[in-house]
Short mmCIF file of C-alpha atoms and ligand atoms in Angstrom, two decimals:
data_model
loop_
_atom_site.label_atom_id
_atom_site.label_comp_id
_atom_site.label_asym_id
_atom_site.label_seq_id
_atom_site.Cartn_x
_atom_site.Cartn_y
_atom_site.Cartn_z
CA UNK A 1 146.98 149.25 113.00
CA UNK A 2 144.86 150.54 110.07
CA UNK A 3 142.14 153.05 110.83
CA UNK A 4 139.23 153.17 108.41
CA UNK A 5 136.07 155.22 108.69
CA UNK A 6 132.99 154.40 106.66
CA UNK A 7 130.24 157.01 106.33
CA UNK A 8 126.90 155.24 106.05
CA UNK A 9 125.77 152.09 107.85
CA UNK A 10 123.73 150.52 105.07
CA UNK A 11 124.61 147.35 103.16
CA UNK A 12 127.57 148.92 101.32
CA UNK A 13 128.99 150.20 104.62
CA UNK A 14 128.69 146.90 106.48
CA UNK A 15 130.01 144.79 103.58
CA UNK A 16 133.03 147.11 103.39
CA UNK A 17 133.63 146.65 107.13
CA UNK A 18 133.27 142.87 106.70
CA UNK A 19 135.87 142.94 103.92
CA UNK A 20 138.28 145.01 106.03
CA UNK A 21 137.97 142.52 108.91
CA UNK A 22 138.50 139.62 106.58
CA UNK A 23 141.68 141.15 105.15
CA UNK A 24 143.30 142.66 108.21
CA UNK A 25 141.66 140.88 111.16
CA UNK A 26 142.92 142.46 114.37
CA UNK A 27 145.11 144.81 112.36
CA UNK A 28 142.23 147.17 111.52
CA UNK A 29 139.82 149.42 113.38
CA UNK A 30 136.68 150.33 111.45
CA UNK A 31 134.31 153.07 112.54
CA UNK A 32 130.92 153.28 110.82
CA UNK A 33 129.35 156.72 111.09
CA UNK A 34 125.66 157.29 110.48
CA UNK A 35 123.55 160.42 110.74
CA UNK A 36 120.68 158.38 112.24
CA UNK A 37 120.88 156.77 115.69
CA UNK A 38 120.07 153.40 114.05
CA UNK A 39 122.11 151.29 111.62
CA UNK A 40 121.38 149.43 108.35
CA UNK A 41 120.26 152.28 106.06
CA UNK A 42 118.28 150.93 103.14
CA UNK A 43 117.53 147.61 104.86
CA UNK A 44 115.61 149.43 107.57
CA UNK A 45 114.24 152.35 105.53
CA UNK A 46 114.13 151.18 101.91
CA UNK A 47 113.37 147.45 101.71
CA UNK A 48 109.60 146.98 101.73
CA UNK A 49 108.14 146.20 105.18
CA UNK A 50 106.39 143.09 103.80
CA UNK A 51 109.72 141.69 102.55
CA UNK A 52 111.02 140.55 105.92
CA UNK A 53 113.15 137.74 104.51
CA UNK A 54 115.31 140.33 102.70
CA UNK A 55 115.70 142.26 105.96
CA UNK A 56 117.13 139.09 107.52
CA UNK A 57 120.48 140.06 105.95
CA UNK A 58 121.03 142.35 108.95
CA UNK A 59 122.06 139.25 110.93
CA UNK A 60 125.16 139.18 108.77
CA UNK A 61 125.84 142.85 109.51
CA UNK A 62 125.32 142.20 113.24
CA UNK A 63 128.09 139.61 113.12
CA UNK A 64 130.41 142.28 111.68
CA UNK A 65 129.15 144.90 114.12
CA UNK A 66 129.81 142.69 117.12
CA UNK A 67 133.53 142.48 116.35
CA UNK A 68 135.67 144.45 118.85
CA UNK A 69 137.34 146.03 115.83
CA UNK A 70 134.16 147.59 114.43
CA UNK A 71 132.33 150.51 116.04
CA UNK A 72 128.97 152.02 115.12
CA UNK A 73 129.06 155.79 115.61
CA UNK A 74 125.43 156.86 115.21
CA UNK A 75 123.84 160.29 115.36
CA UNK A 76 126.85 161.94 113.70
CA UNK A 77 126.19 164.10 110.65
CA UNK A 78 128.86 164.60 108.04
CA UNK A 79 129.48 168.28 107.39
CA UNK A 80 127.89 169.36 110.67
CA UNK A 81 129.69 167.24 113.28
CA UNK A 82 132.78 166.30 111.24
CA UNK A 83 133.89 167.20 107.74
CA UNK A 84 135.37 164.82 105.17
CA UNK A 85 138.66 166.74 105.42
CA UNK A 86 138.71 166.22 109.20
CA UNK A 87 138.03 162.51 108.78
CA UNK A 88 140.82 162.27 106.20
CA UNK A 89 143.13 163.84 108.76
CA UNK A 90 142.12 161.25 111.40
CA UNK A 91 141.87 158.05 109.34
CA UNK A 92 144.00 156.14 106.84
CA UNK A 93 140.98 155.79 104.58
CA UNK A 94 137.55 157.44 104.42
CA UNK A 95 134.85 155.49 102.56
CA UNK A 96 131.66 157.29 101.56
CA UNK A 97 128.83 154.72 101.66
CA UNK A 98 126.11 157.33 101.83
CA UNK A 99 123.74 155.63 99.37
CA UNK A 100 121.29 157.53 97.19
CA UNK A 101 118.60 158.88 99.49
CA UNK A 102 117.32 161.73 97.28
CA UNK A 103 114.72 161.45 94.54
CA UNK A 104 115.59 162.15 90.93
CA UNK A 105 113.54 165.22 90.04
CA UNK A 106 110.48 164.52 87.86
CA UNK A 107 111.37 167.37 85.50
CA UNK A 108 107.66 167.64 84.67
CA UNK A 109 105.63 170.87 84.98
CA UNK A 110 103.44 170.55 88.08
CA UNK A 111 105.90 168.13 89.67
CA UNK A 112 105.99 170.34 92.76
CA UNK A 113 102.21 170.30 93.38
CA UNK A 114 101.12 168.90 96.75
CA UNK A 115 100.28 165.23 96.30
CA UNK A 116 103.25 164.60 93.98
CA UNK A 117 105.74 162.63 96.03
CA UNK A 118 109.11 161.10 95.25
CA UNK A 119 109.59 157.43 96.06
CA UNK A 120 112.37 158.17 98.59
CA UNK A 121 109.88 160.15 100.67
CA UNK A 122 106.97 157.75 100.10
CA UNK A 123 109.01 154.63 100.89
CA UNK A 124 110.58 156.42 103.87
CA UNK A 125 107.08 157.28 105.10
CA UNK A 126 105.77 153.71 105.18
CA UNK A 127 109.09 152.49 106.56
CA UNK A 128 109.10 154.98 109.45
CA UNK A 129 112.19 156.99 108.43
CA UNK A 130 112.33 159.99 110.78
CA UNK A 131 112.74 162.39 107.81
CA UNK A 132 109.46 161.25 106.24
CA UNK A 133 107.25 159.97 109.06
CA UNK A 134 105.11 163.14 108.96
CA UNK A 135 104.51 163.01 105.19
CA UNK A 136 100.74 162.22 105.36
CA UNK A 137 100.29 161.48 101.62
CA UNK A 138 96.82 161.78 100.11
CA UNK A 139 95.49 158.22 100.04
CA UNK A 140 91.97 158.63 98.79
CA UNK A 141 90.41 160.16 95.69
CA UNK A 142 90.44 159.89 91.95
CA UNK A 143 93.30 157.42 91.71
CA UNK A 144 97.01 156.98 92.23
CA UNK A 145 99.59 157.29 89.48
CA UNK A 146 103.00 155.69 89.82
CA UNK A 147 105.67 156.84 87.38
CA UNK A 148 108.40 154.33 86.47
CA UNK A 149 108.65 150.63 85.71
CA UNK A 150 111.18 149.42 88.27
CA UNK A 151 110.94 147.39 91.47
CA UNK A 152 110.27 150.49 93.57
CA UNK A 153 107.17 151.16 91.44
CA UNK A 154 106.04 147.58 92.19
CA UNK A 155 106.71 148.06 95.92
CA UNK A 156 104.66 151.27 95.98
CA UNK A 157 101.77 149.74 93.98
CA UNK A 158 101.66 146.71 96.28
CA UNK A 159 101.75 148.78 99.47
CA UNK A 160 98.92 150.99 98.17
CA UNK A 161 96.87 147.94 97.14
CA UNK A 162 97.19 145.70 100.19
CA UNK A 163 94.55 145.25 102.85
CA UNK A 164 95.43 145.76 106.51
CA UNK A 165 95.51 141.98 107.05
CA UNK A 166 98.02 141.58 104.24
CA UNK A 167 100.51 143.57 106.31
CA UNK A 168 100.46 140.94 109.08
CA UNK A 169 104.02 139.96 109.85
CA UNK A 170 105.43 143.15 108.31
CA UNK A 171 107.08 146.04 110.12
CA UNK A 172 105.18 148.75 108.27
CA UNK A 173 105.10 151.87 110.46
CA UNK A 174 101.89 152.15 112.51
CA UNK A 175 101.12 155.62 111.13
CA UNK A 176 101.29 154.29 107.54
CA UNK A 177 99.16 151.25 108.34
CA UNK A 178 96.51 153.49 109.92
CA UNK A 179 96.50 156.03 107.10
CA UNK A 180 96.43 153.36 104.39
CA UNK A 181 93.55 151.66 106.21
CA UNK A 182 91.51 154.88 106.19
CA UNK A 183 92.19 155.50 102.50
CA UNK A 184 92.33 153.41 99.37
CA UNK A 185 92.28 153.82 95.59
CA UNK A 186 90.22 151.87 93.10
CA UNK A 187 92.74 152.49 90.33
CA UNK A 188 96.52 152.53 90.66
CA UNK A 189 98.11 153.32 87.30
CA UNK A 190 101.75 152.46 86.62
CA UNK A 191 103.10 154.67 83.82
CA UNK A 192 105.94 152.92 81.99
CA UNK A 193 107.60 155.11 79.38
CA UNK A 194 108.75 152.08 77.39
CA UNK A 195 107.24 148.64 76.72
CA UNK A 196 106.92 145.27 78.50
CA UNK A 197 110.34 144.15 77.23
CA UNK A 198 112.04 147.20 78.76
CA UNK A 199 110.72 146.96 82.33
CA UNK A 200 113.16 146.89 85.26
CA UNK A 201 110.84 144.70 87.38
CA UNK A 202 112.03 141.35 88.66
CA UNK A 203 109.80 138.23 88.56
CA UNK A 204 109.39 137.65 92.30
CA UNK A 205 108.18 141.21 92.86
CA UNK A 206 106.03 141.13 89.72
CA UNK A 207 104.48 137.80 90.75
CA UNK A 208 103.34 139.25 94.08
CA UNK A 209 100.89 141.52 92.25
CA UNK A 210 99.04 138.42 91.07
CA UNK A 211 98.25 137.27 94.61
CA UNK A 212 96.74 140.28 96.30
CA UNK A 213 93.49 139.98 98.25
CA UNK A 214 91.54 142.87 96.79
CA UNK A 215 93.69 144.04 93.87
CA UNK A 216 94.43 142.60 90.44
CA UNK A 217 96.98 143.72 87.83
CA UNK A 218 95.55 144.73 84.46
CA UNK A 219 97.61 144.53 81.27
CA UNK A 220 96.35 145.39 77.80
CA UNK A 221 97.20 142.41 75.55
CA UNK A 222 97.74 144.87 72.68
CA UNK A 223 100.81 146.25 74.50
CA UNK A 224 102.58 142.87 74.51
CA UNK A 225 105.12 142.13 71.77
CA UNK A 226 104.75 138.85 69.83
CA UNK A 227 105.45 135.98 72.25
CA UNK A 228 108.29 134.62 70.10
CA UNK A 229 110.22 137.85 70.72
CA UNK A 230 110.51 136.89 74.41
CA UNK A 231 113.18 134.35 73.47
CA UNK A 232 115.69 137.18 73.10
CA UNK A 233 115.20 138.31 76.71
CA UNK A 234 117.42 137.25 79.57
CA UNK A 235 115.79 134.56 81.77
CA UNK A 236 114.71 136.91 84.57
CA UNK A 237 113.18 139.41 82.20
CA UNK A 238 111.47 136.60 80.30
CA UNK A 239 109.81 135.45 83.55
CA UNK A 240 108.60 138.97 84.31
CA UNK A 241 107.16 139.32 80.82
CA UNK A 242 105.53 135.88 81.12
CA UNK A 243 103.78 137.17 84.25
CA UNK A 244 102.58 140.23 82.31
CA UNK A 245 101.16 137.81 79.72
CA UNK A 246 99.34 135.93 82.51
CA UNK A 247 97.95 139.20 83.85
CA UNK A 248 96.77 140.15 80.35
CA UNK A 249 94.99 136.80 79.97
CA UNK A 250 93.16 136.83 83.28
CA UNK A 251 89.73 138.38 83.65
CA UNK A 252 89.32 138.16 87.43
CA UNK A 253 87.67 141.38 88.59
CA UNK A 254 88.77 142.71 91.97
CA UNK A 255 87.82 146.01 93.61
CA UNK A 256 91.26 147.54 93.02
CA UNK A 257 92.93 147.62 89.61
CA UNK A 258 96.69 147.99 89.18
CA UNK A 259 96.79 149.20 85.62
CA UNK A 260 100.01 148.83 83.61
CA UNK A 261 100.03 151.72 81.15
CA UNK A 262 102.92 151.06 78.77
CA UNK A 263 104.40 153.57 76.33
CA UNK A 264 103.19 156.36 78.57
CA UNK A 265 105.08 159.30 80.04
CA UNK A 266 103.78 162.17 82.16
CA UNK A 267 103.76 165.40 80.17
CA UNK A 268 102.53 167.63 82.98
CA UNK A 269 100.75 167.34 86.30
CA UNK A 270 97.74 169.59 86.83
CA UNK A 271 95.51 170.75 89.66
CA UNK A 272 94.36 173.94 91.39
CA UNK A 273 96.21 173.78 94.67
CA UNK A 274 97.08 170.11 94.57
CA UNK A 275 97.37 167.32 92.04
CA UNK A 276 94.14 166.47 90.32
CA UNK A 277 95.23 164.81 87.07
CA UNK A 278 98.23 163.75 85.05
CA UNK A 279 98.43 164.64 81.38
CA UNK A 280 100.10 161.65 79.80
CA UNK A 281 101.75 161.46 76.40
CA UNK A 282 101.78 158.24 74.43
CA UNK A 283 105.28 157.19 73.36
CA UNK A 284 106.79 154.74 70.94
CA UNK A 285 110.26 153.27 70.71
CA UNK A 286 112.77 154.00 67.97
CA UNK A 287 115.05 151.36 66.42
CA UNK A 288 117.41 151.37 69.41
CA UNK A 289 114.68 151.22 72.02
CA UNK A 290 114.70 154.89 72.95
CA UNK A 291 111.52 156.76 73.84
CA UNK A 292 109.93 158.90 71.11
CA UNK A 293 106.93 161.10 72.03
CA UNK A 294 103.98 160.69 69.66
CA UNK A 295 102.08 163.90 70.44
CA UNK A 296 98.99 161.89 71.47
CA UNK A 297 97.91 162.90 74.99
CA UNK A 298 95.24 161.86 77.46
CA UNK A 299 94.29 162.57 81.06
CA UNK A 300 94.58 160.26 84.07
CA UNK A 301 92.73 161.46 87.20
CA UNK A 302 95.00 161.31 90.25
CA UNK A 303 95.09 162.65 93.77
CA UNK A 304 98.44 160.97 94.46
CA UNK A 305 101.44 160.75 92.13
CA UNK A 306 104.47 158.78 93.28
CA UNK A 307 107.51 159.24 91.10
CA UNK A 308 109.63 156.05 91.15
CA UNK A 309 112.23 157.02 88.57
CA UNK A 310 115.42 156.46 90.53
CA UNK A 311 117.53 158.12 93.19
CA UNK A 312 120.52 160.41 93.57
CA UNK A 313 123.37 160.71 96.04
CA UNK A 314 123.33 164.20 97.56
CA UNK A 315 126.58 166.06 96.80
CA UNK A 316 128.98 167.04 99.58
CA UNK A 317 130.78 170.39 99.42
CA UNK A 318 134.29 169.96 98.06
CA UNK A 319 133.84 166.33 96.97
CA UNK A 320 133.97 165.69 93.20
CA UNK A 321 130.46 165.00 91.97
CA UNK A 322 128.97 163.74 88.72
CA UNK A 323 125.76 165.77 88.47
CA UNK A 324 124.60 163.89 85.36
CA UNK A 325 124.78 160.49 87.05
CA UNK A 326 123.83 161.80 90.50
CA UNK A 327 126.75 160.22 92.36
CA UNK A 328 130.29 160.99 93.48
CA UNK A 329 132.77 161.26 90.61
CA UNK A 330 135.08 158.31 91.10
CA UNK A 331 137.46 155.94 89.38
CA UNK A 332 136.25 152.47 90.38
CA UNK A 333 135.56 153.78 93.88
CA UNK A 334 138.61 156.01 94.23
CA UNK A 335 137.71 159.68 94.67
CA UNK A 336 141.09 161.04 95.73
CA UNK A 337 143.99 160.21 98.07
CA UNK A 338 142.59 158.36 101.08
CA UNK A 339 139.01 158.98 99.93
CA UNK A 340 136.79 156.27 98.47
CA UNK A 341 133.16 155.55 97.71
CA UNK A 342 131.17 152.34 97.57
CA UNK A 343 127.65 151.06 96.87
CA UNK A 344 125.01 153.33 95.35
CA UNK A 345 127.14 156.43 96.08
CA UNK A 346 129.80 154.89 93.79
CA UNK A 347 127.78 153.27 91.00
CA UNK A 348 124.29 154.78 91.23
CA UNK A 349 121.06 153.13 92.42
CA UNK A 350 121.28 149.77 90.69
CA UNK A 351 121.47 146.11 91.62
CA UNK A 352 120.31 144.11 94.61
CA UNK A 353 121.43 144.29 98.25
CA UNK A 354 123.92 141.50 97.48
CA UNK A 355 125.57 143.55 94.70
CA UNK A 356 127.06 145.69 97.44
CA UNK A 357 129.11 142.81 98.85
CA UNK A 358 131.60 142.48 95.97
CA UNK A 359 131.61 146.28 95.87
CA UNK A 360 132.73 146.41 99.51
CA UNK A 361 135.41 143.77 99.00
CA UNK A 362 136.71 145.54 95.88
CA UNK A 363 137.08 148.86 97.65
CA UNK A 364 139.03 147.24 100.49
CA UNK A 365 141.39 145.74 97.88
CA UNK A 366 141.93 149.26 96.48
CA UNK A 367 142.54 150.67 99.95
CA UNK A 368 145.02 147.88 100.75
CA UNK A 369 146.89 148.60 97.53
CA UNK A 370 146.96 152.37 98.15
CA UNK A 371 147.80 152.50 101.87
CA UNK A 372 151.27 153.69 102.75
CA UNK A 373 153.36 151.14 104.70
CA UNK A 374 153.32 153.34 107.80
CA UNK A 375 150.06 154.19 109.53
CA UNK A 376 150.19 156.58 112.45
CA UNK A 377 146.77 158.22 112.15
CA UNK A 378 144.81 158.46 115.43
CA UNK A 379 141.55 156.92 114.19
CA UNK A 380 138.77 156.57 116.75
CA UNK A 381 140.62 158.38 119.56
CA UNK A 382 140.88 161.42 117.31
CA UNK A 383 137.22 161.23 116.32
CA UNK A 384 136.14 160.93 119.96
CA UNK A 385 138.16 164.05 120.81
CA UNK A 386 136.66 165.97 117.88
CA UNK A 387 133.08 164.98 118.76
CA UNK A 388 133.63 165.77 122.46
CA UNK A 389 134.96 169.22 121.49
CA UNK A 390 131.70 169.79 119.53
CA UNK A 391 129.44 168.42 122.24
CA UNK A 392 128.26 165.50 120.08
CA UNK A 393 127.29 162.37 121.96
CA UNK A 394 127.48 159.48 119.53
CA UNK A 395 125.10 156.53 119.62
CA UNK A 396 126.91 153.21 120.12
CA UNK A 397 125.96 149.76 118.88
CA UNK A 398 125.06 148.88 122.47
CA UNK A 399 122.64 151.84 122.43
CA UNK A 400 121.19 150.50 119.18
CA UNK A 401 120.62 147.10 120.82
CA UNK A 402 118.52 148.87 123.49
CA UNK A 403 116.56 150.75 120.81
CA UNK A 404 116.11 147.45 118.96
CA UNK A 405 114.77 145.77 122.11
CA UNK A 406 112.38 148.68 122.74
CA UNK A 407 111.05 148.42 119.18
CA UNK A 408 110.65 144.64 119.44
CA UNK A 409 108.86 145.00 122.78
CA UNK A 410 106.43 147.53 121.25
CA UNK A 411 105.56 145.34 118.23
CA UNK A 412 101.87 144.74 117.48
CA UNK A 413 100.86 141.06 117.39
CA UNK A 414 102.62 139.18 114.60
CA UNK A 415 104.93 142.06 113.69
CA UNK A 416 108.70 141.89 114.25
CA UNK A 417 108.92 145.43 115.61
CA UNK A 418 107.20 148.78 115.90
CA UNK A 419 109.69 151.32 114.63
CA UNK A 420 110.29 154.47 116.59
CA UNK A 421 109.91 157.19 113.99
CA UNK A 422 111.45 160.31 115.52
CA UNK A 423 115.05 161.02 116.44
CA UNK A 424 113.88 162.05 119.93
CA UNK A 425 112.03 158.76 120.51
CA UNK A 426 114.98 156.76 119.22
CA UNK A 427 117.43 158.59 121.47
CA UNK A 428 115.11 158.24 124.47
CA UNK A 429 114.96 154.47 123.95
CA UNK A 430 118.72 154.20 124.59
CA UNK A 431 118.23 154.66 128.30
P1 NAP B 501 115.07 151.48 88.39
O1 NAP B 501 115.13 150.01 88.50
O2 NAP B 501 116.22 152.19 87.79
O3 NAP B 501 113.74 151.86 87.60
C1 NAP B 501 113.46 153.19 87.30
C2 NAP B 501 112.30 153.24 86.31
O4 NAP B 501 111.97 154.61 86.11
C3 NAP B 501 112.64 152.67 84.94
O5 NAP B 501 111.50 151.98 84.44
C4 NAP B 501 112.90 153.91 84.10
O6 NAP B 501 112.58 153.75 82.73
C5 NAP B 501 111.93 154.88 84.72
N1 NAP B 501 112.29 156.27 84.50
C6 NAP B 501 113.48 156.88 84.72
N2 NAP B 501 113.41 158.18 84.43
C7 NAP B 501 112.13 158.40 84.02
C8 NAP B 501 111.46 159.55 83.59
N3 NAP B 501 112.05 160.74 83.53
N4 NAP B 501 110.15 159.43 83.22
C9 NAP B 501 109.52 158.25 83.28
N5 NAP B 501 110.13 157.10 83.69
C10 NAP B 501 111.42 157.20 84.05
O7 NAP B 501 114.89 152.18 89.83
P2 NAP B 501 114.08 151.79 91.13
O8 NAP B 501 112.82 151.12 90.82
O9 NAP B 501 114.11 153.04 91.92
O10 NAP B 501 115.02 150.72 91.85
C11 NAP B 501 116.35 151.06 92.27
C12 NAP B 501 117.14 149.79 92.53
O11 NAP B 501 116.65 149.13 93.69
C13 NAP B 501 117.02 148.78 91.37
O12 NAP B 501 118.24 148.13 91.22
C14 NAP B 501 115.96 147.84 91.90
O13 NAP B 501 115.99 146.56 91.32
C15 NAP B 501 116.31 147.80 93.38
N6 NAP B 501 115.14 147.36 94.15
C16 NAP B 501 114.99 146.04 94.37
C17 NAP B 501 113.90 145.58 95.06
C18 NAP B 501 113.74 144.10 95.29
O14 NAP B 501 114.61 143.34 94.88
N7 NAP B 501 112.69 143.66 95.93
C19 NAP B 501 112.93 146.46 95.53
C20 NAP B 501 113.09 147.82 95.28
C21 NAP B 501 114.21 148.25 94.59
P3 NAP B 501 113.72 153.49 81.62
O15 NAP B 501 114.09 152.05 81.75
O16 NAP B 501 113.06 153.83 80.36
O17 NAP B 501 114.88 154.41 81.97
#
């Protein structure tokens, strides 16, 4: 019997478990630890609440979770309830699938003013993550500025721009829906430090901006490169840029403007005791497409700044870490003997949910190649003993099913669920 523990129950964690089952069948026991009492990580807390079809992937993880050989061990915090070294002692392989839940710092003066929020916190807030449910971002005033030109920037712009009715069928947290309904910005500015050809926005997500009830995207035609240059782009990027061209050509006025400000980088964020404006510097690109500041600056009024410039994996004491890349130092997922990493914690915050599947299968191939012929580690029995010694009562998958049912039962009309947004409420719903 092989005993594998995976830390993190997001996509990378569940695909790794699926791969282990596929390879070893009844010859493996997989435990999936999570600090939260609920599984699925980024699917629950990161994927936008109005993208329910993407969240449907959890049905695949449920199939893995319902195997007798896979156990969800929720409410267990690495470092507090069990250390990596202890897990290495108990299991044949430890896989860190802890994702990238921290924001990359803005590095801009004024970036710590109230009203400047990282996307991890902002997305966690509207998705009802217990760490961020109490965020209460400023949602009214001079305008909102979003920094970054990736899909998270598009998610944040869309969530800020939608009407209450446009959230029908979503599982946006009730507190966020209420607060968004009481607020609203007339101008949402997306600051992209490079040009339309360098965006990291995919066509489906870009296209959604063109179909909002009260908001319209605004693109300055002067920012668009000559149309013939689009031929050099890959097909997905070409579609996104074609949408930008459509936005630039349309003159439909709506009450809310989502303004694409290309070649623009925040220089500093200013305000007395909270953000009031962003001082933006115009950029240009050099011959290899890198950003060059031009020295030209201007002011964008803002009472909310959401920085969507990527995420980092928090380091763990004693585990090799690449501070520059913001992830565990690893060689194709191998960190050290018996210790592996997968998903965003391995490669950084890139790719789609599906990218994590080959990642999970690859790491299981490495583990299979590295495992000694003889097992003999205690696995789950050892973990249970350790947690009992520390007075930690883990949350099981059966508990999660009860929480799930409670959330589904509490859903407002048309919504799939009403998320419980505190650890206490989640634990209480197990009963
Ligand atoms: P991302 O795709 O890496 O985009 C980050 C953006 O921030 C880039 O435009 C980058 O510009 C910019 N940036 C980085 N550092 C900056 C700085 N210091 N100042 C100004 N701009 C800066 O990251 P993301 O949007 O957080 O998305 C993470 C991953 O999740 C991506 O793979 C994304 O596709 C995926 N995702 C997918 C969906 C979906 O499929 N619906 C939704 C959300 C997220 P440069 O290019 O110049 O570096």
